Amino acid sequence: MPKSKRNKIVSLSKTKKKGREHKESIVNAIREAAESYNSIYVFSFENMRNLKLKEFREQLKSTSRFFLGSNKVMQVALGRSASDEIRPGLYKVSKLLRGDAGLFLTNMPRDEVESLFNKFEETDFARTGSIATEKVELLEGPLDQFTHEMEPFLRKQGLPVRLNKGVVELVSDFVVCEEGKPLSPESARLLRLLGIKMATFRLNLICRWSPEDFELYKEALDESDVESA
């Protein structure tokens, strides 16, 4: 009788090795890129949208390279201190890889990079847990934007609706979301149905390194932040 694949033994050592090899490949890729490009930037991101970032990366792939993932792995690649940095001054870049951040390595001129990042902005529908940027309220009465087939679904999202001669009708005012409060799954779905986009995907430059100099972009950061990070 053939052995069940479900009972196949998987070596934990192999799993760990694969993970370690993957991290090592990223470290090596970053180190090779750091030797190949003229400038290195740290950027933070808000409301990440993978598809939009992929399009941005494709646009710049001939002159630049992006790295996102574990901040710790990227820090190891660049060097966490002056004693183990791979190029002079890169430990300052490493110190600023915190939170939602990534690396951008490029041969593009500084002013062109700054212009591209400052202009980059994509609006999208907010996801569950995002903070509402405004109050959205539906008033009692017919909801002409929805077909009668959607009435059961709308009811499941908490809307007090009924069918009145084939028209979806709201029987009382209903607040979809409140400004400054997290969106529930139901609120996020309703905002999508209403076509209301509350999320803006942005990339914010934090610092720039080149063999000649190092510059901080964010006003909230200064050299003491780099030294104490």
PDB file of N, CA, C and O in Angstrom, residues 5-54:
ATOM      1  N   LYS A   5       0.976  10.829   1.535  1.00  0.00           N
ATOM      2  CA  LYS A   5       1.808  12.029   1.481  1.00  0.00           C
ATOM      3  C   LYS A   5       1.624  12.894   2.723  1.00  0.00           C
ATOM      4  O   LYS A   5       2.483  13.678   3.091  1.00  0.00           O
ATOM      5  N   ARG A   6       0.452  12.711   3.365  1.00  0.00           N
ATOM      6  CA  ARG A   6       0.186  13.491   4.567  1.00  0.00           C
ATOM      7  C   ARG A   6       1.121  13.105   5.706  1.00  0.00           C
ATOM      8  O   ARG A   6       1.365  13.884   6.609  1.00  0.00           O
ATOM      9  N   ASN A   7       1.616  11.867   5.668  1.00  0.00           N
ATOM     10  CA  ASN A   7       2.477  11.376   6.726  1.00  0.00           C
ATOM     11  C   ASN A   7       3.959  11.557   6.424  1.00  0.00           C
ATOM     12  O   ASN A   7       4.813  11.067   7.136  1.00  0.00           O
ATOM     13  N   LYS A   8       4.251  12.275   5.322  1.00  0.00           N
ATOM     14  CA  LYS A   8       5.632  12.489   4.936  1.00  0.00           C
ATOM     15  C   LYS A   8       6.339  13.355   5.971  1.00  0.00           C
ATOM     16  O   LYS A   8       5.831  14.391   6.382  1.00  0.00           O
ATOM     17  N   ILE A   9       7.508  12.932   6.404  1.00  0.00           N
ATOM     18  CA  ILE A   9       8.265  13.657   7.415  1.00  0.00           C
ATOM     19  C   ILE A   9       9.066  14.771   6.754  1.00  0.00           C
ATOM     20  O   ILE A   9       9.785  14.558   5.785  1.00  0.00           O
ATOM     21  N   VAL A  10       8.935  15.967   7.294  1.00  0.00           N
ATOM     22  CA  VAL A  10       9.678  17.116   6.786  1.00  0.00           C
ATOM     23  C   VAL A  10      10.727  17.506   7.806  1.00  0.00           C
ATOM     24  O   VAL A  10      10.421  17.735   8.982  1.00  0.00           O
ATOM     25  N   SER A  11      11.977  17.566   7.380  1.00  0.00           N
ATOM     26  CA  SER A  11      13.067  17.904   8.280  1.00  0.00           C
ATOM     27  C   SER A  11      13.026  19.381   8.623  1.00  0.00           C
ATOM     28  O   SER A  11      13.018  20.237   7.742  1.00  0.00           O
ATOM     29  N   LEU A  12      12.975  19.686   9.916  1.00  0.00           N
ATOM     30  CA  LEU A  12      12.959  21.083  10.345  1.00  0.00           C
ATOM     31  C   LEU A  12      14.271  21.772  10.016  1.00  0.00           C
ATOM     32  O   LEU A  12      14.311  22.977   9.752  1.00  0.00           O
ATOM     33  N   SER A  13      15.348  21.007   9.981  1.00  0.00           N
ATOM     34  CA  SER A  13      16.644  21.598   9.654  1.00  0.00           C
ATOM     35  C   SER A  13      16.649  22.117   8.220  1.00  0.00           C
ATOM     36  O   SER A  13      17.228  23.148   7.917  1.00  0.00           O
ATOM     37  N   LYS A  14      15.953  21.411   7.318  1.00  0.00           N
ATOM     38  CA  LYS A  14      15.878  21.849   5.933  1.00  0.00           C
ATOM     39  C   LYS A  14      15.065  23.132   5.829  1.00  0.00           C
ATOM     40  O   LYS A  14      15.394  24.033   5.073  1.00  0.00           O
ATOM     41  N   THR A  15      13.987  23.196   6.600  1.00  0.00           N
ATOM     42  CA  THR A  15      13.155  24.395   6.588  1.00  0.00           C
ATOM     43  C   THR A  15      13.953  25.601   7.071  1.00  0.00           C
ATOM     44  O   THR A  15      13.908  26.675   6.470  1.00  0.00           O
ATOM     45  N   LYS A  16      14.696  25.437   8.143  1.00  0.00           N
ATOM     46  CA  LYS A  16      15.501  26.523   8.671  1.00  0.00           C
ATOM     47  C   LYS A  16      16.577  26.942   7.688  1.00  0.00           C
ATOM     48  O   LYS A  16      16.856  28.116   7.505  1.00  0.00           O
ATOM     49  N   LYS A  17      17.189  25.941   7.033  1.00  0.00           N
ATOM     50  CA  LYS A  17      18.250  26.230   6.080  1.00  0.00           C
ATOM     51  C   LYS A  17      17.721  27.040   4.913  1.00  0.00           C
ATOM     52  O   LYS A  17      18.350  27.987   4.452  1.00  0.00           O
ATOM     53  N   LYS A  18      16.539  26.678   4.439  1.00  0.00           N
ATOM     54  CA  LYS A  18      15.934  27.403   3.330  1.00  0.00           C
ATOM     55  C   LYS A  18      15.687  28.853   3.707  1.00  0.00           C
ATOM     56  O   LYS A  18      15.946  29.775   2.926  1.00  0.00           O
ATOM     57  N   GLY A  19      15.195  29.079   4.927  1.00  0.00           N
ATOM     58  CA  GLY A  19      14.950  30.437   5.378  1.00  0.00           C
ATOM     59  C   GLY A  19      16.243  31.227   5.496  1.00  0.00           C
ATOM     60  O   GLY A  19      16.306  32.392   5.110  1.00  0.00           O
ATOM     61  N   ARG A  20      17.275  30.581   6.004  1.00  0.00           N
ATOM     62  CA  ARG A  20      18.568  31.236   6.156  1.00  0.00           C
ATOM     63  C   ARG A  20      19.172  31.566   4.804  1.00  0.00           C
ATOM     64  O   ARG A  20      19.723  32.656   4.592  1.00  0.00           O
ATOM     65  N   GLU A  21      19.053  30.646   3.868  1.00  0.00           N
ATOM     66  CA  GLU A  21      19.597  30.873   2.533  1.00  0.00           C
ATOM     67  C   GLU A  21      18.884  32.019   1.833  1.00  0.00           C
ATOM     68  O   GLU A  21      19.506  32.814   1.116  1.00  0.00           O
ATOM     69  N   HIS A  22      17.580  32.115   2.059  1.00  0.00           N
ATOM     70  CA  HIS A  22      16.820  33.206   1.456  1.00  0.00           C
ATOM     71  C   HIS A  22      17.296  34.552   1.997  1.00  0.00           C
ATOM     72  O   HIS A  22      17.490  35.507   1.232  1.00  0.00           O
ATOM     73  N   LYS A  23      17.497  34.622   3.312  1.00  0.00           N
ATOM     74  CA  LYS A  23      17.978  35.862   3.920  1.00  0.00           C
ATOM     75  C   LYS A  23      19.370  36.211   3.418  1.00  0.00           C
ATOM     76  O   LYS A  23      19.673  37.375   3.140  1.00  0.00           O
ATOM     77  N   GLU A  24      20.216  35.189   3.290  1.00  0.00           N
ATOM     78  CA  GLU A  24      21.577  35.425   2.815  1.00  0.00           C
ATOM     79  C   GLU A  24      21.577  35.934   1.376  1.00  0.00           C
ATOM     80  O   GLU A  24      22.388  36.795   1.018  1.00  0.00           O
ATOM     81  N   SER A  25      20.649  35.426   0.560  1.00  0.00           N
ATOM     82  CA  SER A  25      20.579  35.872  -0.829  1.00  0.00           C
ATOM     83  C   SER A  25      20.162  37.337  -0.907  1.00  0.00           C
ATOM     84  O   SER A  25      20.650  38.097  -1.756  1.00  0.00           O
ATOM     85  N   ILE A  26      19.252  37.757  -0.004  1.00  0.00           N
ATOM     86  CA  ILE A  26      18.825  39.161   0.034  1.00  0.00           C
ATOM     87  C   ILE A  26      19.983  40.049   0.479  1.00  0.00           C
ATOM     88  O   ILE A  26      20.224  41.113  -0.103  1.00  0.00           O
ATOM     89  N   VAL A  27      20.687  39.619   1.517  1.00  0.00           N
ATOM     90  CA  VAL A  27      21.834  40.372   2.007  1.00  0.00           C
ATOM     91  C   VAL A  27      22.859  40.561   0.894  1.00  0.00           C
ATOM     92  O   VAL A  27      23.368  41.672   0.663  1.00  0.00           O
ATOM     93  N   ASN A  28      23.168  39.486   0.176  1.00  0.00           N
ATOM     94  CA  ASN A  28      24.149  39.566  -0.907  1.00  0.00           C
ATOM     95  C   ASN A  28      23.670  40.466  -2.039  1.00  0.00           C
ATOM     96  O   ASN A  28      24.457  41.223  -2.615  1.00  0.00           O
ATOM     97  N   ALA A  29      22.371  40.391  -2.349  1.00  0.00           N
ATOM     98  CA  ALA A  29      21.816  41.231  -3.413  1.00  0.00           C
ATOM     99  C   ALA A  29      21.914  42.705  -3.054  1.00  0.00           C
ATOM    100  O   ALA A  29      22.255  43.545  -3.901  1.00  0.00           O
ATOM    101  N   ILE A  30      21.606  43.036  -1.801  1.00  0.00           N
ATOM    102  CA  ILE A  30      21.692  44.428  -1.350  1.00  0.00           C
ATOM    103  C   ILE A  30      23.133  44.911  -1.379  1.00  0.00           C
ATOM    104  O   ILE A  30      23.428  46.039  -1.824  1.00  0.00           O
ATOM    105  N   ARG A  31      24.055  44.073  -0.936  1.00  0.00           N
ATOM    106  CA  ARG A  31      25.460  44.471  -0.912  1.00  0.00           C
ATOM    107  C   ARG A  31      26.012  44.688  -2.323  1.00  0.00           C
ATOM    108  O   ARG A  31      26.772  45.626  -2.564  1.00  0.00           O
ATOM    109  N   GLU A  32      25.611  43.830  -3.246  1.00  0.00           N
ATOM    110  CA  GLU A  32      26.037  44.006  -4.634  1.00  0.00           C
ATOM    111  C   GLU A  32      25.466  45.291  -5.220  1.00  0.00           C
ATOM    112  O   GLU A  32      26.161  46.045  -5.911  1.00  0.00           O
ATOM    113  N   ALA A  33      24.191  45.551  -4.921  1.00  0.00           N
ATOM    114  CA  ALA A  33      23.546  46.765  -5.429  1.00  0.00           C
ATOM    115  C   ALA A  33      24.191  48.013  -4.830  1.00  0.00           C
ATOM    116  O   ALA A  33      24.347  49.031  -5.510  1.00  0.00           O
ATOM    117  N   ALA A  34      24.558  47.946  -3.557  1.00  0.00           N
ATOM    118  CA  ALA A  34      25.171  49.093  -2.883  1.00  0.00           C
ATOM    119  C   ALA A  34      26.502  49.481  -3.524  1.00  0.00           C
ATOM    120  O   ALA A  34      26.920  50.638  -3.456  1.00  0.00           O
ATOM    121  N   GLU A  35      27.148  48.524  -4.152  1.00  0.00           N
ATOM    122  CA  GLU A  35      28.409  48.803  -4.845  1.00  0.00           C
ATOM    123  C   GLU A  35      28.169  49.315  -6.263  1.00  0.00           C
ATOM    124  O   GLU A  35      29.066  49.905  -6.870  1.00  0.00           O
ATOM    125  N   SER A  36      26.957  49.096  -6.785  1.00  0.00           N
ATOM    126  CA  SER A  36      26.683  49.394  -8.187  1.00  0.00           C
ATOM    127  C   SER A  36      25.992  50.729  -8.422  1.00  0.00           C
ATOM    128  O   SER A  36      26.052  51.273  -9.528  1.00  0.00           O
ATOM    129  N   TYR A  37      25.289  51.241  -7.393  1.00  0.00           N
ATOM    130  CA  TYR A  37      24.505  52.462  -7.574  1.00  0.00           C
ATOM    131  C   TYR A  37      25.137  53.650  -6.853  1.00  0.00           C
ATOM    132  O   TYR A  37      25.816  53.488  -5.840  1.00  0.00           O
ATOM    133  N   ASN A  38      24.876  54.843  -7.393  1.00  0.00           N
ATOM    134  CA  ASN A  38      25.496  56.057  -6.881  1.00  0.00           C
ATOM    135  C   ASN A  38      24.875  56.566  -5.585  1.00  0.00           C
ATOM    136  O   ASN A  38      25.541  57.193  -4.777  1.00  0.00           O
ATOM    137  N   SER A  39      23.580  56.318  -5.415  1.00  0.00           N
ATOM    138  CA  SER A  39      22.869  56.855  -4.251  1.00  0.00           C
ATOM    139  C   SER A  39      21.966  55.800  -3.637  1.00  0.00           C
ATOM    140  O   SER A  39      21.453  54.928  -4.340  1.00  0.00           O
ATOM    141  N   ILE A  40      21.767  55.898  -2.333  1.00  0.00           N
ATOM    142  CA  ILE A  40      20.876  54.993  -1.604  1.00  0.00           C
ATOM    143  C   ILE A  40      19.930  55.833  -0.756  1.00  0.00           C
ATOM    144  O   ILE A  40      20.364  56.733  -0.029  1.00  0.00           O
ATOM    145  N   TYR A  41      18.648  55.526  -0.860  1.00  0.00           N
ATOM    146  CA  TYR A  41      17.622  56.249  -0.105  1.00  0.00           C
ATOM    147  C   TYR A  41      16.873  55.277   0.796  1.00  0.00           C
ATOM    148  O   TYR A  41      16.664  54.109   0.438  1.00  0.00           O
ATOM    149  N   VAL A  42      16.438  55.765   1.943  1.00  0.00           N
ATOM    150  CA  VAL A  42      15.452  55.059   2.760  1.00  0.00           C
ATOM    151  C   VAL A  42      14.132  55.788   2.573  1.00  0.00           C
ATOM    152  O   VAL A  42      14.093  57.020   2.584  1.00  0.00           O
ATOM    153  N   PHE A  43      13.074  55.039   2.354  1.00  0.00           N
ATOM    154  CA  PHE A  43      11.750  55.647   2.237  1.00  0.00           C
ATOM    155  C   PHE A  43      10.764  54.906   3.124  1.00  0.00           C
ATOM    156  O   PHE A  43      10.932  53.718   3.419  1.00  0.00           O
ATOM    157  N   SER A  44       9.754  55.618   3.571  1.00  0.00           N
ATOM    158  CA  SER A  44       8.659  54.990   4.309  1.00  0.00           C
ATOM    159  C   SER A  44       7.444  54.948   3.399  1.00  0.00           C
ATOM    160  O   SER A  44       7.395  55.653   2.387  1.00  0.00           O
ATOM    161  N   PHE A  45       6.474  54.124   3.753  1.00  0.00           N
ATOM    162  CA  PHE A  45       5.280  54.042   2.920  1.00  0.00           C
ATOM    163  C   PHE A  45       4.023  54.017   3.775  1.00  0.00           C
ATOM    164  O   PHE A  45       4.030  53.557   4.913  1.00  0.00           O
ATOM    165  N   GLU A  46       2.958  54.553   3.190  1.00  0.00           N
ATOM    166  CA  GLU A  46       1.649  54.581   3.835  1.00  0.00           C
ATOM    167  C   GLU A  46       0.650  53.876   2.931  1.00  0.00           C
ATOM    168  O   GLU A  46       0.655  54.081   1.719  1.00  0.00           O
ATOM    169  N   ASN A  47      -0.209  53.061   3.518  1.00  0.00           N
ATOM    170  CA  ASN A  47      -1.264  52.375   2.767  1.00  0.00           C
ATOM    171  C   ASN A  47      -0.704  51.637   1.550  1.00  0.00           C
ATOM    172  O   ASN A  47      -1.105  51.872   0.413  1.00  0.00           O
ATOM    173  N   MET A  48       0.232  50.751   1.801  1.00  0.00           N
ATOM    174  CA  MET A  48       0.906  50.021   0.731  1.00  0.00           C
ATOM    175  C   MET A  48      -0.069  49.328  -0.210  1.00  0.00           C
ATOM    176  O   MET A  48      -1.019  48.669   0.230  1.00  0.00           O
ATOM    177  N   ARG A  49       0.173  49.479  -1.499  1.00  0.00           N
ATOM    178  CA  ARG A  49      -0.567  48.776  -2.545  1.00  0.00           C
ATOM    179  C   ARG A  49       0.465  48.121  -3.447  1.00  0.00           C
ATOM    180  O   ARG A  49       1.184  48.788  -4.199  1.00  0.00           O
ATOM    181  N   ASN A  50       0.568  46.800  -3.370  1.00  0.00           N
ATOM    182  CA  ASN A  50       1.629  46.076  -4.058  1.00  0.00           C
ATOM    183  C   ASN A  50       1.618  46.276  -5.567  1.00  0.00           C
ATOM    184  O   ASN A  50       2.670  46.399  -6.198  1.00  0.00           O
ATOM    185  N   LEU A  51       0.440  46.292  -6.157  1.00  0.00           N
ATOM    186  CA  LEU A  51       0.346  46.444  -7.604  1.00  0.00           C
ATOM    187  C   LEU A  51       0.875  47.801  -8.045  1.00  0.00           C
ATOM    188  O   LEU A  51       1.612  47.904  -9.039  1.00  0.00           O
ATOM    189  N   LYS A  52       0.521  48.854  -7.314  1.00  0.00           N
ATOM    190  CA  LYS A  52       0.975  50.202  -7.655  1.00  0.00           C
ATOM    191  C   LYS A  52       2.490  50.321  -7.491  1.00  0.00           C
ATOM    192  O   LYS A  52       3.167  50.971  -8.295  1.00  0.00           O
ATOM    193  N   LEU A  53       3.020  49.682  -6.439  1.00  0.00           N
ATOM    194  CA  LEU A  53       4.461  49.725  -6.231  1.00  0.00           C
ATOM    195  C   LEU A  53       5.172  48.961  -7.346  1.00  0.00           C
ATOM    196  O   LEU A  53       6.224  49.387  -7.835  1.00  0.00           O
ATOM    197  N   LYS A  54       4.607  47.845  -7.759  1.00  0.00           N
ATOM    198  CA  LYS A  54       5.197  47.057  -8.846  1.00  0.00           C
ATOM    199  C   LYS A  54       5.284  47.896 -10.123  1.00  0.00           C
ATOM    200  O   LYS A  54       6.291  47.852 -10.841  1.00  0.00           O
TER     201      LYS A  54
END
